[in-house]
Every structure is written in structure tokens, then in C-alpha cells.
Amino acid sequence: MALTLGLAACGNGGTEAQSSDGGASDTPAASTVKIGFMGDLTGANAGIVIPPWNGANLVVDEYNKTNPATKIELVKYDSQGDASKAVALAQQAIKNDKVVGLIGPAFSGESAQVAPVLEEAGIPSITASATNTKLAENGWKFWHRVLPNDSVQGPGIADFIAGAAGAKNVFVIDDKSEYGKPLADAVRGQLGTKGVKLTNDSLDPAESDFSSVVNKVVAAKPDAIFFGGYYAAGGNLLKQLRDKGVKDAKFFSGDGSLDKGLIDGAGAQNAEGALVGCPCYIATPDVTDPKVKNFADSYKAKFNADPAIYASEGYDAATVFVEAVKAGNTTTDKINEFIKTVDLAGVSKQVKFGDNGEVVAKDIYIYQVKGGAITLLGKATEAKLG
Amino acid sequence: MLNDFINQFWPATIDGLAFGSIYALIALGYTMVYGVLRLINFAHSEVFMIGTFGAMFVPFVFGISSPLTGIALAGVILLMVVAGMLASAGTAVALERIAYRPLRKRGASRLAALISAIGASIFLQELFALLVIPNVFNRPQQGRIQMGLPRLMERTELFSIFGHSVRVDQVLVIVAAVGMMIALDALVNRTKIGRGIRATAQDPEAAVLMGVDINKIVRMTFLIGGGMAGVAGALYLISYENTYYYIGFLFGIKAFTAAVLGGIGNLRGALVGGVVLGLVENYGAIFAGSDWKHVISFSILVLVLMFRPTGILGESLQQARA
């Protein structure tokens, strides 16, 4: 990660040097607008925020290289996922840095606190990863998100479990968290409409022994298991399930478990074949779409890593701001109006926002662990199990 | 409901016994220190945490990444247990020397020692998250993220009870824990050091008059209690294959509960308390959801204390007779 930040810092330094050169030779009125990026960039969950930060950097650097009249400076706000820090940083962004837009905040908790502050100041924001459904129900005019929310994800995964995976007897486990419980409940609700036999349990993710859950699974003999929760508990749960002889039941989870940590926690052998749904689109090295391929290649060239979770959403969120500035909008109100009407082909999806700030495209993607790595299987509505 | 209970009774029993054994080993540390000093050593949870990392150090240094068998496996497990004991016992003795003895010498209240314990506990957690895990275990920026242990021992079935398999790792935990308990019981009841511990527990002043070196006895108490937590740490790590800087918290609370449940200050009570707690948690989870585990176990604790305020076995260390 130090390397990534170093690269980013280098990029910014180069940009400034260029802008002063450009100012001397080109139009003297070359100006810069600031776009913020807020999220957990150094804390415990930085692994899912650094990829969108990289993605955003990629767009902005590409744009600045074209030597435009108005350059964009991407300003980093490291909230560490802490809502109180995030609010203080948002005020700093508004009052001192005078940003004209914000990418983020990355998580739902901090978004709920920061969005009202931005709303009052009239700063448009696009989050690339906060998926809590309730965020869109506040009537905020300046808030947007570039991926579907949890109420889309749960039913999408449930349809896949009952459809392509053909499961008739499903065991649904949640971690009782603000994220895991609603997601698992959405899966339960949707599976209930499909005539699938359901068994439920919850676990405490702070614990390390899930044997009581595992024993219930063994007794229920399900052909699929869904876990609503984060990868740390998910990995341990999956390992203990396989150790107890639950070998044939397919293991499903949601975006909170879409991390290599799931494989590390369960062990590569136990995690093999595990399926994870996500409203996010991860460009895997084998993509064919030229736009996505181009994104994946330049990402890899710049950051020496394949695009990871939310990288393409971060790229798309930044693209919207870049296009807004490109079209001559440099004030917060004008940029917000631009966002309301934008309709462009992004890397992750067609980017178009509804009145409530939600992106119109509602695709859920299914990923599968193969050979110790997370690979894209396809859209939940189309993916087939091999 | 009853059908669920019948179906899951044996697996729940085996898991409960295995996990309860780990609780019991940790509970010994609480109970011994309480018996001798009338002090709840709340930093004992971190003694356990450090034990898991001490045990983790062995496979980390040898770079083991695939399951072992035979002599190599036995050797590594033994080394892990020893490393866990050394790390934990060392921590416990250092705690006593730095966090408790200065207070005790100045005749500070027990409340002051309690605050000191909580402070030491937070200090040790942060020390591991910020310095030890990133540097010693070469995990920069990952001090707070769970660290996994590669599989050392294949999960083979040893035998089965009514069609429910009992795995070799579960048997290892139970047998090792019971073995340690028997050894400790003999140590306290049969040896000179054990007599010193019992004497100090009964009446520290009279023990001094009889020529017992109290500081040495207190140090030994922390050493033995810490060593047991180290064994628990190694056994936990071998069977659950993960640990992190905060793992002591829940284990500490549960083990303390086990100690109180069995009768704090009573060594055999720690065993009984640990096993009862482990079983009750697992049986309770069959009826309610697994997330109700904690509610059920603490309700049982309250019920037991209402009718037997001194815990299940009640009798404490000072009344034990050789």
C-alpha cells in the first residue's frame, strides 16, 4: 500500500509541475477544481477502499494529462471508516479546501453522517461502495451512489441460489450486524417466495467457535448455505463447516465476504467453489469488452495489481465528475445538475442516476473461488454453474 | 425442538467439552490469583492472547505450510505448547512485577489494582496490534487483522459416538486439558510450592511468620496460571487456526465466568465451571439461535449464583487440604 500511495503522490506532484508549465505556455487562466475522495484508506477495512481510490486516481490523471483548461485535483480524506472523523473531514473539505464534489464516503455508517453535511453545503457526492438501502430514503438532492443497494443484492443472490444453483433446502446464517442481518433477511424473504425449505441461525462474529451453528447445518442437511456477514467470520465459518463434513452444500455470501480474506480464513481447499454475490463489477484479467479491458490494463500498469473490489465503481464515480468539469461545469450546483442528467457508458455499468440518487442499472454479479482466487462468473441473472 | 436436541446432542456435547476445556485452562489463572491475592487479574485475557501468538511463532519460524504427521506433528505441537506457556507465563510474571507488586507494596486498594489490570490489558492489546504483530510476524499494516495458522494436523475422525464423528483435534484438546488439570492439582496438593500457595491463600500474615516467601509464592501463582493460559492458547490455535490481538476479550470474560461458576478460588471448580459453561452454551444454542449463546450462559451463571453464591463447588483454595 505504501507503494500505491507513493505512486499517487508522484502523480500529483507531476500534475502540479505540468499545470505550471501549461500556464506559462497556454492560456494564462488555467484553473484547478478540487474533488474529494473520502473513505477508510489506512484502517482495518482499507482493503476495499484503496481500489476505488486507485480507480478514481486513474481517471483524474488521464484527464489532467490531456492538458485541459480546468484541471482537477483529487484530495484525499482518510476517515478510517469512523463517522465522527468523516464529518470533521467533510467540514474541512467544504470550508478550507472548497471541494466542488466528493467521491464517497466509502461506508454506509459514515455516509449517513456526512451526507446531511454535504447536503446543507450543496456539495454533490457519489459513493462507490456504501450499499445500505436507507441512505436513498432521505430525500437528499446532492447524494448519489453508483452501484445497486442491499435490497437489490439479497434477492439477486437468492434468485441465483434457487435458480442456477437449483437449491431446494437452504440454510441462511447472519452475523446480526447492520449489514449482514438485512442482507440475509432479504435473501430469506426472496427464497421464501420460491418454495425453498429454509433453516435459519445467527452467529456472533466476535466469536471464533461456530460449532453450534455448524451442528445445526449438519442436522439440516442443506444443499446451499448463505452467510450474510463479513469475510473474517465467513472464512472461519466455512472452514468449520467443511471440517465437520459439510462438503457438498454450496457456500454463498454477499459483498462483505468478497475479499481474499475469505479464502485465507477458510483455507484454499475449503474455499474452493464458494460463491459470492456483489453489486460491484470487478474486471478480471480475462474480460473481452474493450473499454473494460483498457481499464483493467491501465490499472494494472499503474498500480501493479489487478483491479479489486469497487475499483471500477471508483473509476466510474470519478468519470462522472471529470465529464462534468469537461463540459464546463465548475460550480457545485452546475455539477450536481450535470450528475442528474448524466447518461454515460461506464466501466462497471451504464451510469445514469434516478431522482433519489440511486443508479438505474441493477445488476448483481456472482463471483466464484477457483484455484484459490476470486473469479467472475457473470451477472446473477445469467451466470451458470459449471 | 426436542427432535433438534436429540439430533444435535452428541456433536454439541463433544464441541462443548472441547471448548469448555479451553475455558477451564484459562479460568485456572483467574481462580489461582484470586485465591492467593483476592484480586481479579483482568489482564489475564491478554495472557491468553499472547499465548496464542507464542504458539503461532513456532510454525511461523519453521515456515510450516502443509499438514504434518507422526513424530514431526507431535514435536511441533509440543513446541507450540511450550512456546505458548513461555510467552504466557512470562507475560503473567511481568504483569505481577510491573502492574501489581508496586501497588501491593504500597498497600493500595484492590480497586487500584483493578484499574491497573485494565490499563495493562489495553496496553498489551495495542502493543501487539501496533508493534509485535506487524514486526515479529511480518504483517505490516495488518496488526488488527486476524492471522491464520496453516493446517498442521489433518482433521481425521478418531471414532464415532452414535454416528457422530469425534475428530482427533477435539480429543487432543480435551485430553491435554484434563492432563494439565491433574498435574496442577497434584502440584498444589502434593508439593512444597503447593503448600506455600495454600498457606498464603489461607492467611498471608501467618504464612510469612511460618517462613513462606510471599513474593515468591505470588510469582509462582502468576507463573502457573499464565502457563495454563499458554497451554489453552496453543490448543485453541491448533484447533481453530486463527488469532488476533483482541481475541482475549471474549475468552477472558467467558473464562472468568467459568471460574465464578465453578467457585472462584477453587481449582477443581475452574474445571467444572469451564466444562459446564461450554456444554450449556452449546445445548442452549440448539433451542435458541446461536447468537443467544451468551445470554443463555450468563443467565445460568446468575441462576447458579442465586442458589449457590459461592459457585458450584464453592470450597475455595484456602480450605483445600492435602
XYZ file of C-alpha atoms in Angstrom, chain B residues 105 129 186 205 261 276 285-286:
8
model
C 3.844 -2.965 48.418
C -1.615 -4.634 17.256
C -1.036 -32.677 42.183
C 0.479 -12.990 57.538
C -19.498 -20.572 38.127
C -20.428 -26.701 32.350
C -27.794 -22.719 21.126
C -29.786 -25.715 19.926
